[in-house]
Coordinates of C-alpha atoms and ligand atoms in Angstrom, one line a residue:
M69 CA 46.0 -32.5 -46.6
A70 CA 42.9 -33.5 -45.2
L71 CA 39.2 -31.0 -44.9
S72 CA 40.1 -29.0 -41.8
T73 CA 37.3 -30.2 -39.8
D74 CA 36.5 -27.1 -38.5
Q75 CA 32.7 -25.4 -39.1
N76 CA 33.8 -22.3 -38.8
W77 CA 36.6 -23.0 -41.9
W78 CA 34.9 -20.3 -44.0
R79 CA 35.0 -17.0 -41.7
Q80 CA 38.9 -16.1 -42.5
A81 CA 39.4 -18.4 -46.3
A82 CA 41.8 -17.8 -49.2
V83 CA 39.3 -17.7 -51.8
Y84 CA 40.3 -18.4 -55.6
Q85 CA 37.8 -17.8 -58.1
I86 CA 39.1 -20.2 -61.1
Y87 CA 36.5 -19.0 -64.7
P88 CA 37.4 -22.5 -65.9
R89 CA 37.0 -21.8 -69.5
S90 CA 40.3 -19.6 -69.3
F91 CA 42.3 -22.0 -66.2
A92 CA 43.5 -25.4 -68.1
D93 CA 42.6 -26.6 -71.0
S94 CA 42.7 -30.0 -70.8
N95 CA 41.3 -31.7 -74.7
G96 CA 42.8 -29.3 -77.1
D97 CA 39.5 -27.7 -77.6
G98 CA 40.8 -23.8 -77.1
I99 CA 38.4 -23.7 -73.8
G100 CA 39.2 -24.2 -70.4
D101 CA 37.5 -27.5 -68.7
L102 CA 37.4 -29.6 -65.5
K103 CA 40.1 -31.6 -66.1
G104 CA 42.3 -28.9 -66.6
V105 CA 41.4 -27.9 -63.0
T106 CA 41.8 -31.2 -61.9
S107 CA 45.6 -31.5 -63.4
R108 CA 46.3 -28.3 -61.3
V109 CA 45.7 -29.4 -58.5
D110 CA 48.9 -30.0 -57.1
Y111 CA 49.4 -26.4 -58.1
L112 CA 46.0 -25.1 -56.1
A113 CA 48.0 -26.9 -53.0
E114 CA 50.9 -25.6 -53.5
L115 CA 49.5 -22.1 -53.8
G116 CA 48.7 -22.7 -50.6
I117 CA 44.6 -21.5 -51.1
D118 CA 41.9 -23.0 -48.9
C119 CA 38.9 -23.0 -50.9
V120 CA 38.6 -22.8 -54.9
W121 CA 35.1 -20.8 -56.4
L122 CA 34.8 -21.6 -59.6
S123 CA 32.6 -19.9 -62.5
P124 CA 29.8 -21.4 -63.9
F125 CA 30.6 -24.6 -65.8
Y126 CA 26.8 -25.6 -66.6
P127 CA 25.4 -25.7 -69.9
S128 CA 25.5 -23.0 -71.7
A129 CA 25.8 -21.1 -75.3
L130 CA 28.4 -18.3 -73.7
A131 CA 25.8 -15.4 -74.2
D132 CA 27.5 -14.2 -70.6
G133 CA 30.5 -16.4 -69.8
G134 CA 28.2 -19.1 -68.3
Y135 CA 26.0 -17.0 -66.7
D136 CA 23.3 -17.5 -69.0
V137 CA 22.4 -21.5 -67.7
D138 CA 20.9 -23.8 -69.5
D139 CA 20.9 -26.7 -67.3
Y140 CA 21.4 -26.2 -63.8
R141 CA 22.3 -29.6 -62.7
N142 CA 25.1 -30.6 -65.2
V143 CA 28.5 -29.8 -67.1
D144 CA 28.7 -28.4 -70.1
P145 CA 29.6 -30.7 -72.6
K146 CA 33.1 -28.6 -73.5
L147 CA 33.7 -28.3 -69.9
G148 CA 33.6 -32.4 -69.4
T149 CA 31.4 -34.4 -67.5
L150 CA 29.6 -34.8 -64.1
A151 CA 31.9 -37.9 -63.6
D152 CA 34.5 -35.0 -64.3
F153 CA 33.3 -32.8 -61.5
D154 CA 33.2 -35.5 -59.0
E155 CA 36.7 -36.7 -59.8
M156 CA 38.2 -33.1 -59.9
L157 CA 36.0 -32.4 -56.6
A158 CA 38.0 -35.5 -54.8
A159 CA 41.3 -34.6 -55.7
L160 CA 40.8 -31.3 -54.2
H161 CA 38.8 -32.1 -51.3
E162 CA 42.1 -34.5 -50.4
Q163 CA 44.5 -32.2 -51.3
G164 CA 42.2 -30.0 -47.9
I165 CA 40.9 -27.7 -50.9
R166 CA 36.9 -26.6 -50.3
V167 CA 34.3 -25.6 -53.5
F168 CA 32.3 -23.5 -53.9
V169 CA 30.4 -23.4 -57.3
D170 CA 28.1 -20.3 -58.4
I171 CA 24.6 -20.1 -58.8
V172 CA 22.6 -17.9 -60.7
P173 CA 19.4 -17.5 -59.8
N174 CA 17.7 -14.5 -60.6
H175 CA 18.3 -15.7 -65.0
S176 CA 18.6 -18.6 -66.3
S177 CA 19.6 -18.6 -70.5
N178 CA 17.0 -18.4 -73.4
R179 CA 17.5 -21.8 -74.1
H180 CA 16.6 -23.5 -70.7
Q181 CA 13.5 -26.2 -70.7
W182 CA 11.3 -23.8 -69.0
F183 CA 12.4 -21.1 -71.3
Q184 CA 11.9 -22.5 -74.5
D185 CA 8.0 -24.7 -72.5
A186 CA 6.8 -21.0 -71.9
L187 CA 7.6 -19.4 -75.8
K188 CA 5.9 -23.0 -76.8
A189 CA 2.8 -22.0 -74.2
A190 CA 0.5 -19.5 -74.1
P191 CA -0.4 -16.2 -72.7
G192 CA -1.1 -15.6 -69.0
S193 CA -0.1 -20.1 -69.4
P194 CA 2.0 -21.5 -66.2
E195 CA 4.9 -22.0 -68.3
R196 CA 4.9 -18.3 -69.0
D197 CA 4.5 -17.8 -65.2
R198 CA 8.1 -19.0 -64.5
Y199 CA 9.8 -16.1 -65.9
I200 CA 8.9 -12.6 -66.5
F201 CA 6.6 -11.8 -69.6
R202 CA 3.9 -8.8 -70.2
D203 CA 1.9 -7.4 -73.4
G204 CA 3.8 -4.2 -74.8
K205 CA 2.8 -1.3 -75.1
G206 CA 1.1 1.0 -78.0
K207 CA -1.5 0.4 -80.4
N208 CA -0.1 -3.9 -81.2
G209 CA 1.9 -4.1 -77.8
E210 CA 4.9 -3.0 -80.0
L211 CA 6.5 -1.0 -77.1
P212 CA 8.4 -2.7 -74.4
P213 CA 6.1 -2.4 -71.2
S214 CA 8.8 0.0 -69.8
N215 CA 11.6 2.1 -70.3
W216 CA 13.8 0.1 -68.5
P217 CA 17.8 -0.8 -69.7
S218 CA 19.5 -3.7 -69.0
H219 CA 22.7 -3.9 -67.6
F220 CA 24.3 -4.3 -70.8
G221 CA 22.5 -2.1 -73.3
P222 CA 19.4 -0.4 -74.0
T223 CA 16.7 -2.2 -72.9
A224 CA 15.9 -4.8 -70.7
W225 CA 12.5 -6.6 -73.0
T226 CA 12.5 -7.9 -75.9
R227 CA 9.5 -9.1 -78.1
I228 CA 9.0 -13.2 -78.2
T229 CA 7.1 -14.6 -82.0
E230 CA 3.7 -15.9 -80.6
P231 CA 3.9 -19.9 -81.4
D232 CA 1.1 -18.7 -84.2
G233 CA 3.7 -16.2 -85.6
T234 CA 2.5 -13.4 -84.5
P235 CA 4.9 -10.2 -83.0
G236 CA 3.8 -11.2 -79.0
Q237 CA 4.6 -10.7 -75.1
W238 CA 7.7 -9.2 -74.3
Y239 CA 9.9 -11.0 -71.6
L240 CA 11.6 -9.5 -68.1
H241 CA 15.7 -10.0 -69.1
L242 CA 18.1 -7.6 -66.8
F243 CA 21.4 -8.7 -68.6
A244 CA 21.9 -9.9 -72.6
P245 CA 18.7 -10.6 -74.0
E246 CA 19.7 -14.8 -73.9
Q247 CA 19.5 -14.3 -69.7
P248 CA 14.8 -13.9 -69.5
D249 CA 14.9 -12.9 -65.5
W250 CA 12.7 -16.0 -63.8
N251 CA 9.9 -14.7 -61.6
W252 CA 10.1 -15.7 -57.9
D253 CA 6.6 -15.4 -57.2
N254 CA 6.0 -18.9 -58.8
P255 CA 6.4 -21.7 -56.2
E256 CA 7.9 -24.2 -59.0
V257 CA 11.1 -21.9 -59.4
R258 CA 11.7 -21.0 -55.9
E259 CA 11.9 -25.2 -55.3
D260 CA 13.9 -25.6 -58.4
F261 CA 16.6 -24.0 -57.2
I262 CA 16.3 -25.6 -53.5
A263 CA 16.9 -29.2 -55.9
T264 CA 19.6 -27.5 -57.7
L265 CA 21.0 -26.5 -54.2
R266 CA 20.4 -30.0 -53.0
F267 CA 21.6 -31.5 -55.9
W268 CA 25.5 -30.2 -55.9
A269 CA 25.5 -30.0 -51.8
D270 CA 24.6 -33.7 -52.2
R271 CA 28.0 -34.1 -54.2
G272 CA 29.8 -33.0 -52.0
V273 CA 30.0 -28.9 -52.6
D274 CA 30.8 -27.0 -49.9
G275 CA 29.3 -23.4 -50.9
F276 CA 27.6 -21.8 -53.5
R277 CA 28.5 -17.7 -55.1
V278 CA 25.3 -16.4 -55.3
D279 CA 24.8 -14.3 -58.6
V280 CA 23.1 -10.9 -58.5
A281 CA 21.8 -11.7 -54.8
H282 CA 20.2 -8.9 -55.0
A283 CA 17.5 -8.9 -57.1
L284 CA 15.4 -11.8 -57.1
T285 CA 12.1 -10.7 -56.4
K286 CA 11.0 -7.8 -57.8
D287 CA 7.4 -5.3 -57.7
M288 CA 6.1 -6.0 -61.1
S289 CA 2.5 -3.9 -60.2
E290 CA 1.3 -1.3 -62.7
P291 CA 2.3 1.2 -64.0
L292 CA 6.0 0.4 -64.2
P293 CA 7.8 3.6 -63.7
K294 CA 10.5 4.9 -65.2
L295 CA 13.9 4.4 -64.7
K296 CA 17.0 5.9 -66.2
S297 CA 19.3 3.2 -65.9
L298 CA 20.4 0.0 -62.6
D299 CA 23.2 1.5 -62.0
L300 CA 23.4 3.0 -57.9
D301 CA 25.5 5.6 -59.3
K302 CA 23.6 6.7 -61.9
E303 CA 19.3 5.8 -60.9
S304 CA 18.6 6.1 -56.9
Y305 CA 18.2 3.3 -54.3
E306 CA 14.9 4.6 -54.1
N307 CA 14.0 4.3 -57.5
L308 CA 16.3 0.8 -57.9
R309 CA 14.4 -0.6 -55.0
I310 CA 11.0 -2.3 -57.3
L311 CA 13.8 -4.4 -58.8
F312 CA 16.2 -4.8 -56.3
D313 CA 17.4 -5.5 -52.3
R314 CA 13.7 -6.0 -51.7
D315 CA 12.5 -7.2 -48.4
E316 CA 11.0 -10.3 -49.6
V317 CA 14.6 -11.7 -51.0
H318 CA 15.5 -12.3 -47.7
E319 CA 12.8 -14.9 -47.0
I320 CA 14.4 -17.0 -49.7
Y321 CA 18.0 -16.9 -48.2
K322 CA 16.2 -17.8 -45.2
T323 CA 14.6 -20.8 -47.0
W324 CA 18.0 -21.8 -48.6
R325 CA 19.7 -21.9 -44.8
K326 CA 17.6 -24.4 -43.9
V327 CA 19.0 -26.4 -46.9
F328 CA 22.7 -25.2 -45.9
N329 CA 22.3 -26.3 -42.3
E330 CA 20.9 -30.3 -43.1
Y331 CA 24.6 -30.3 -44.3
N332 CA 28.0 -31.7 -42.2
P333 CA 29.1 -29.5 -41.5
P334 CA 26.6 -26.8 -42.9
R335 CA 26.9 -25.1 -46.4
V336 CA 27.9 -21.9 -47.0
A337 CA 27.3 -19.2 -49.1
V338 CA 28.8 -15.9 -50.6
A339 CA 26.3 -13.1 -51.9
E340 CA 26.8 -10.6 -54.6
A341 CA 24.6 -8.2 -53.5
N342 CA 25.4 -4.9 -55.3
T343 CA 23.5 -3.0 -52.5
I344 CA 23.5 0.0 -50.2
T345 CA 26.6 -0.9 -47.7
K346 CA 24.2 -0.9 -44.8
R347 CA 21.7 -3.5 -46.6
R348 CA 24.5 -6.0 -46.9
P349 CA 24.7 -7.7 -43.3
L350 CA 21.3 -8.4 -43.8
Y351 CA 22.4 -11.3 -46.9
A352 CA 25.3 -11.9 -44.9
S353 CA 23.7 -12.6 -41.3
P354 CA 23.7 -16.3 -40.1
E355 CA 20.5 -16.5 -40.6
E356 CA 20.7 -16.2 -44.2
L357 CA 23.6 -16.8 -47.0
G358 CA 26.2 -16.0 -44.0
Q359 CA 29.0 -13.7 -46.2
A360 CA 28.7 -11.0 -48.6
F361 CA 31.3 -9.5 -51.6
S362 CA 32.2 -5.9 -49.8
F363 CA 33.6 -4.7 -53.4
D364 CA 34.6 -1.0 -51.1
L365 CA 38.0 -1.6 -51.4
L366 CA 38.4 -3.2 -55.2
F367 CA 36.7 0.8 -55.9
A368 CA 38.5 2.4 -53.6
Q369 CA 41.8 4.9 -54.2
W370 CA 45.5 3.7 -53.4
S371 CA 45.5 5.4 -50.7
A372 CA 46.2 4.8 -46.4
K373 CA 43.5 7.2 -45.7
K374 CA 40.6 6.0 -48.5
F375 CA 41.8 2.1 -47.3
T376 CA 41.8 3.4 -43.8
K377 CA 38.4 3.9 -43.6
T378 CA 37.3 1.3 -46.2
I379 CA 38.2 -1.6 -43.7
D380 CA 37.7 0.1 -40.0
F381 CA 33.5 0.4 -41.9
N382 CA 33.6 -3.1 -43.7
L383 CA 35.1 -4.4 -39.9
K384 CA 32.2 -3.1 -38.0
L385 CA 30.0 -3.4 -40.3
A386 CA 30.4 -7.5 -40.6
Q387 CA 30.4 -7.3 -37.0
K388 CA 27.1 -6.3 -36.8
S389 CA 25.5 -9.5 -39.2
G390 CA 27.4 -11.8 -36.9
S391 CA 29.6 -12.6 -40.0
S392 CA 33.1 -12.2 -40.9
S393 CA 34.5 -9.3 -43.7
T394 CA 35.3 -10.7 -47.7
W395 CA 38.1 -8.4 -49.3
V396 CA 38.3 -8.6 -52.7
L397 CA 40.5 -6.5 -55.3
S398 CA 40.1 -8.8 -58.7
N399 CA 37.2 -10.9 -60.3
H400 CA 35.9 -11.9 -63.8
D401 CA 34.3 -8.5 -64.0
V402 CA 36.9 -6.0 -63.5
V403 CA 39.9 -4.3 -65.0
R404 CA 42.4 -6.4 -63.2
H405 CA 44.0 -4.5 -59.7
A406 CA 47.8 -4.9 -61.3
S407 CA 46.4 -2.5 -63.9
R408 CA 44.2 -0.2 -62.5
Y409 CA 46.9 1.0 -59.5
G410 CA 48.8 2.1 -62.2
L411 CA 46.6 4.2 -64.4
P412 CA 47.2 7.7 -62.4
T413 CA 43.8 8.6 -59.7
G414 CA 40.5 9.3 -62.1
T415 CA 41.0 7.4 -65.1
N416 CA 38.4 6.6 -67.0
I417 CA 38.5 2.7 -67.2
D418 CA 36.1 1.9 -69.7
H419 CA 38.3 5.5 -72.1
W420 CA 41.1 3.8 -71.1
L421 CA 39.1 -0.3 -71.9
L422 CA 38.3 2.0 -75.1
S423 CA 41.8 3.7 -76.1
D424 CA 42.9 0.1 -76.2
G425 CA 45.3 0.7 -73.3
Q426 CA 46.8 3.3 -74.5
T427 CA 45.5 6.8 -73.0
P428 CA 46.9 7.5 -70.3
R429 CA 49.5 5.3 -70.0
L430 CA 49.9 2.1 -67.8
R431 CA 52.8 2.3 -65.5
R432 CA 53.2 -1.1 -65.4
K433 CA 55.8 -1.6 -62.6
R434 CA 54.3 0.7 -60.4
G435 CA 50.7 -0.8 -61.0
L436 CA 52.3 -4.5 -59.8
A437 CA 54.4 -3.1 -57.4
R438 CA 51.5 -1.4 -56.2
A439 CA 48.8 -5.0 -56.3
R440 CA 51.5 -7.1 -54.2
A441 CA 51.6 -4.2 -51.6
A442 CA 47.6 -4.1 -51.6
T443 CA 47.0 -8.5 -51.4
M444 CA 49.6 -8.9 -48.5
L445 CA 47.9 -6.2 -46.9
I446 CA 44.1 -7.7 -47.5
L447 CA 45.8 -11.0 -46.7
A448 CA 46.7 -10.3 -43.0
L449 CA 42.8 -8.6 -42.2
P450 CA 41.0 -10.5 -40.6
G451 CA 37.9 -12.2 -42.5
S452 CA 38.1 -13.6 -46.3
T453 CA 40.1 -13.0 -49.0
Y454 CA 38.7 -14.1 -52.2
M455 CA 41.7 -14.1 -55.4
Y456 CA 40.9 -14.3 -58.9
Q457 CA 42.8 -17.0 -61.0
G458 CA 46.3 -15.4 -62.6
E459 CA 46.9 -12.6 -60.0
E460 CA 48.9 -14.5 -58.1
L461 CA 51.4 -14.6 -61.4
G462 CA 50.8 -10.6 -60.9
L463 CA 49.3 -10.7 -64.3
H464 CA 47.8 -7.0 -65.7
E465 CA 44.6 -6.7 -67.5
V466 CA 44.9 -7.6 -71.4
A467 CA 43.4 -4.3 -72.3
D468 CA 44.6 -4.4 -76.2
L469 CA 42.3 -7.4 -77.1
P470 CA 41.6 -7.5 -80.8
H471 CA 38.3 -6.2 -81.5
E472 CA 37.0 -9.2 -83.5
S473 CA 38.1 -11.3 -80.4
L474 CA 35.9 -9.7 -77.7
Q475 CA 33.4 -12.2 -76.5
D476 CA 31.7 -9.9 -73.6
P477 CA 27.9 -9.2 -74.5
I478 CA 28.9 -5.6 -73.0
W479 CA 30.9 -5.0 -75.6
L480 CA 28.4 -6.8 -78.3
R481 CA 25.4 -5.5 -77.0
D482 CA 26.0 -1.8 -75.7
S483 CA 27.2 -1.0 -79.7
G484 CA 31.1 -0.9 -78.9
A485 CA 30.5 1.7 -76.4
R486 CA 32.2 -0.4 -73.3
K487 CA 34.5 -2.9 -74.0
G488 CA 33.9 -5.5 -71.3
R489 CA 35.6 -8.0 -69.2
D490 CA 37.6 -10.1 -71.9
G491 CA 41.0 -8.2 -70.8
C492 CA 40.7 -10.2 -67.5
R493 CA 39.3 -13.6 -68.5
V494 CA 42.4 -14.2 -71.4
P495 CA 44.1 -18.3 -70.4
L496 CA 46.4 -18.5 -67.5
P497 CA 50.0 -18.5 -69.0
W498 CA 51.6 -22.0 -67.4
T499 CA 54.7 -22.5 -69.4
I500 CA 57.0 -19.0 -71.3
G501 CA 56.7 -21.1 -74.6
G502 CA 54.5 -23.2 -76.3
S503 CA 51.0 -23.3 -77.4
S504 CA 49.2 -20.7 -75.6
F505 CA 51.6 -20.6 -72.9
G506 CA 50.7 -24.5 -72.0
F507 CA 46.8 -23.7 -71.5
G508 CA 46.5 -26.1 -73.6
S509 CA 47.7 -27.8 -76.8
N510 CA 45.2 -25.8 -79.7
G511 CA 45.2 -22.4 -79.1
A512 CA 43.1 -20.7 -76.9
H513 CA 39.5 -18.8 -77.2
L514 CA 41.3 -15.3 -76.3
P515 CA 44.7 -14.4 -77.7
Q516 CA 47.0 -13.9 -75.1
P517 CA 50.0 -11.2 -75.6
M518 CA 53.0 -11.8 -75.9
W519 CA 54.4 -10.2 -71.8
F520 CA 52.1 -13.6 -70.5
A521 CA 56.0 -15.4 -70.9
Q522 CA 57.3 -13.7 -68.0
S523 CA 54.7 -13.7 -65.9
S524 CA 54.2 -17.3 -67.3
V525 CA 54.0 -19.9 -63.6
Q526 CA 57.3 -21.2 -65.5
A527 CA 58.9 -17.7 -65.6
E528 CA 57.8 -17.6 -61.7
D529 CA 57.9 -20.9 -60.3
G530 CA 61.0 -21.1 -57.4
I531 CA 62.2 -17.1 -57.9
P532 CA 62.9 -15.2 -55.3
G533 CA 60.6 -12.4 -55.4
S534 CA 58.4 -13.4 -58.2
T535 CA 55.0 -12.6 -57.8
L536 CA 54.0 -15.9 -57.6
E537 CA 56.3 -16.9 -54.9
M538 CA 55.0 -13.5 -52.7
Y539 CA 51.7 -14.9 -52.6
R540 CA 53.4 -18.6 -52.7
S541 CA 54.8 -17.5 -48.6
A542 CA 51.9 -14.7 -47.7
L543 CA 49.4 -17.4 -47.8
R544 CA 51.8 -20.4 -46.0
L545 CA 52.7 -17.0 -43.1
R546 CA 48.9 -16.7 -43.2
R547 CA 48.1 -20.1 -42.3
E548 CA 50.3 -20.5 -39.2
L549 CA 49.9 -16.4 -38.0
Q550 CA 45.9 -16.4 -38.5
G551 CA 44.2 -16.1 -34.8
A552 CA 40.9 -14.3 -33.6
E553 CA 39.5 -12.0 -35.9
E554 CA 40.8 -9.1 -34.6
L555 CA 42.7 -6.2 -35.4
T556 CA 44.3 -3.2 -34.0
W557 CA 45.5 -0.1 -35.4
V558 CA 48.7 1.2 -34.5
D559 CA 49.4 4.7 -35.1
S560 CA 51.4 4.9 -38.2
P561 CA 53.3 8.4 -40.4
R562 CA 50.9 10.0 -42.7
K563 CA 50.8 8.0 -45.9
T564 CA 50.7 4.8 -44.2
M565 CA 49.2 2.3 -42.4
H566 CA 49.8 -0.4 -39.3
F567 CA 47.7 -2.7 -37.7
T568 CA 48.2 -5.3 -35.3
R569 CA 46.5 -8.9 -35.1
P570 CA 47.4 -11.2 -32.2
G571 CA 50.3 -13.6 -31.4
G572 CA 52.0 -10.3 -32.8
W573 CA 51.5 -10.2 -36.4
N574 CA 52.3 -6.5 -38.1
S575 CA 51.5 -5.3 -40.7
F576 CA 53.1 -2.1 -42.0
T577 CA 52.1 -0.3 -45.7
N578 CA 53.6 2.5 -47.6
F579 CA 51.3 4.0 -49.8
G580 CA 53.1 6.7 -50.5
K581 CA 56.5 6.9 -53.1
R582 CA 58.6 7.8 -50.9
P583 CA 60.6 5.6 -48.2
V584 CA 59.8 5.5 -44.2
A585 CA 61.2 3.7 -41.8
M586 CA 59.8 0.2 -40.6
P587 CA 59.0 -0.1 -37.4
A588 CA 61.0 -2.2 -35.4
G589 CA 60.4 -5.9 -35.7
E590 CA 61.7 -9.4 -37.3
I591 CA 60.8 -9.0 -40.7
L592 CA 58.6 -12.1 -41.8
L593 CA 57.9 -11.6 -45.4
A594 CA 57.3 -8.1 -47.1
S595 CA 56.1 -7.6 -51.0
K596 CA 59.4 -4.9 -52.2
T597 CA 63.0 -5.6 -50.5
I598 CA 63.4 -3.9 -47.7
T599 CA 66.9 -2.9 -46.8
D600 CA 68.1 -1.0 -43.7
G601 CA 64.9 -1.3 -42.0
V602 CA 63.7 1.2 -44.6
V603 CA 60.2 0.8 -46.5
P604 CA 60.1 1.5 -50.3
G605 CA 56.8 3.2 -51.9
N606 CA 54.4 0.9 -52.4
T607 CA 55.0 -1.9 -50.2
T608 CA 53.5 -3.9 -47.3
V609 CA 56.0 -6.1 -45.1
W610 CA 54.7 -8.5 -42.4
F611 CA 56.5 -8.3 -39.5
R612 CA 56.7 -10.0 -35.5
A613 CA 56.8 -6.7 -33.1
Ligands
BGC1998 C1 28.7 -11.6 -62.6 C2 28.5 -11.3 -64.1 C3 27.5 -11.8 -65.2 C4 26.0 -10.7 -64.3 C5 25.0 -11.6 -64.8 C6 27.6 -10.9 -62.2 O1 27.4 -10.5 -61.1 O2 29.2 -11.9 -61.9 O3 29.6 -12.4 -65.2 O4 27.3 -10.8 -66.0 O5 26.3 -11.5 -62.9 O6 24.8 -12.9 -64.7

């Protein structure tokens, strides 16, 4: 299938996120790689997605799963070469599948050449100015320049040793110490990222996912104020605005948009912008990145009322920006949605993970039923759906990974206070048996549980009603049925949601436990079997009225 010629292909795309290290391993080193992706292009084509988003595959010491980039314009030798990238891109394009790469502009890795140069240079030098270095406080500069915590642990500052061996300046890292923040006031940094965007766009990449898009520009003027936390639920938005969501950041994205529009078709982008909802349209505007993730549904409780309100709000918000909506239930940073929906309402997910998934008890079947219903629901909405590898198999979180196997800096840096994100990053099961369930020929970099066998591609392939077959049917039908970006709400009983799309495509979800009568119509697909016109609990049905 050739790539579509529609310049607006992205507005209602089904995008599938690949976390390359955990997708497929072609050379038996236990780490997924680009040739592994190429070897599964047929699988992706059969799944029926429009686009693949690849999490970082750049050279990296993996202090943060590849979001610590040593070199933005290369491939990690553990994952392949640029030639492998070109081959993968061509194979995906040949099947009509577009490709997004992940751009990480808030920070590099501490092994990046420019950070190494900064360490060797003197305080106040042009090399240091590409990052955010400050003198420490206290008599001998022994205290950090401010009390700021990082996202991953107690402090956002690390002290360096100067080239002459004396304790020296401190640098800012909003994430791990291996991820120094760039100074976006520095023109060289700006130019270098434009060069990176062009590098991938010239190779034929169709778009970019922009990591931590809200944080690039910062107000570092003294005195630096105190901050309790970098989380919006623990610190006020107004206080955090010294670091996040500053108006200046939008100037950067306007220059990026000019670059995107030099290409035909224009390159597209989606922002990961964690900010208050009313500011999201700025990132998503056609003058800037064009689209921004909404995580509102991901955080919404399983309830007809909450989902309806969230969807309605997001559709209006996207209209405001001239963008299309985005829907996300899972990604590489959160507990898989099959597990979230199988836990009692209000469960503290961090505590559940720390109990190795023991308390409270996970209702696996119920979680999966709701996950399937939720996925069919979002696939019926106007806008783009972003899916995460493995959700098409109905995978649950691997909540009981042995502590010694954990890799996430959230676990490593926060002294075990939070378990982190490894449980959704366990390599995919392709076969029922064999070494690492077909992921590779020689083990996997995170241990896979025995229950992966029943959730493997081989176990579900061709089995009517399996989650994989449900995704395939839903994605195929969605392509056929998708029309204008319009939705009409239809009144429906309590604990249910009903809407129609142009052309008579109806989606009805029963969020409750009790079965309810199905509205009249011809069934197209359901997340659970419908008998005698009755929709079971936790089920979505698509039908033509
Ligand atoms: C990515 C995370 C990463 C962080 C720092 C996030 O938003 O999705 O996986 O740890 O940015 O780069």
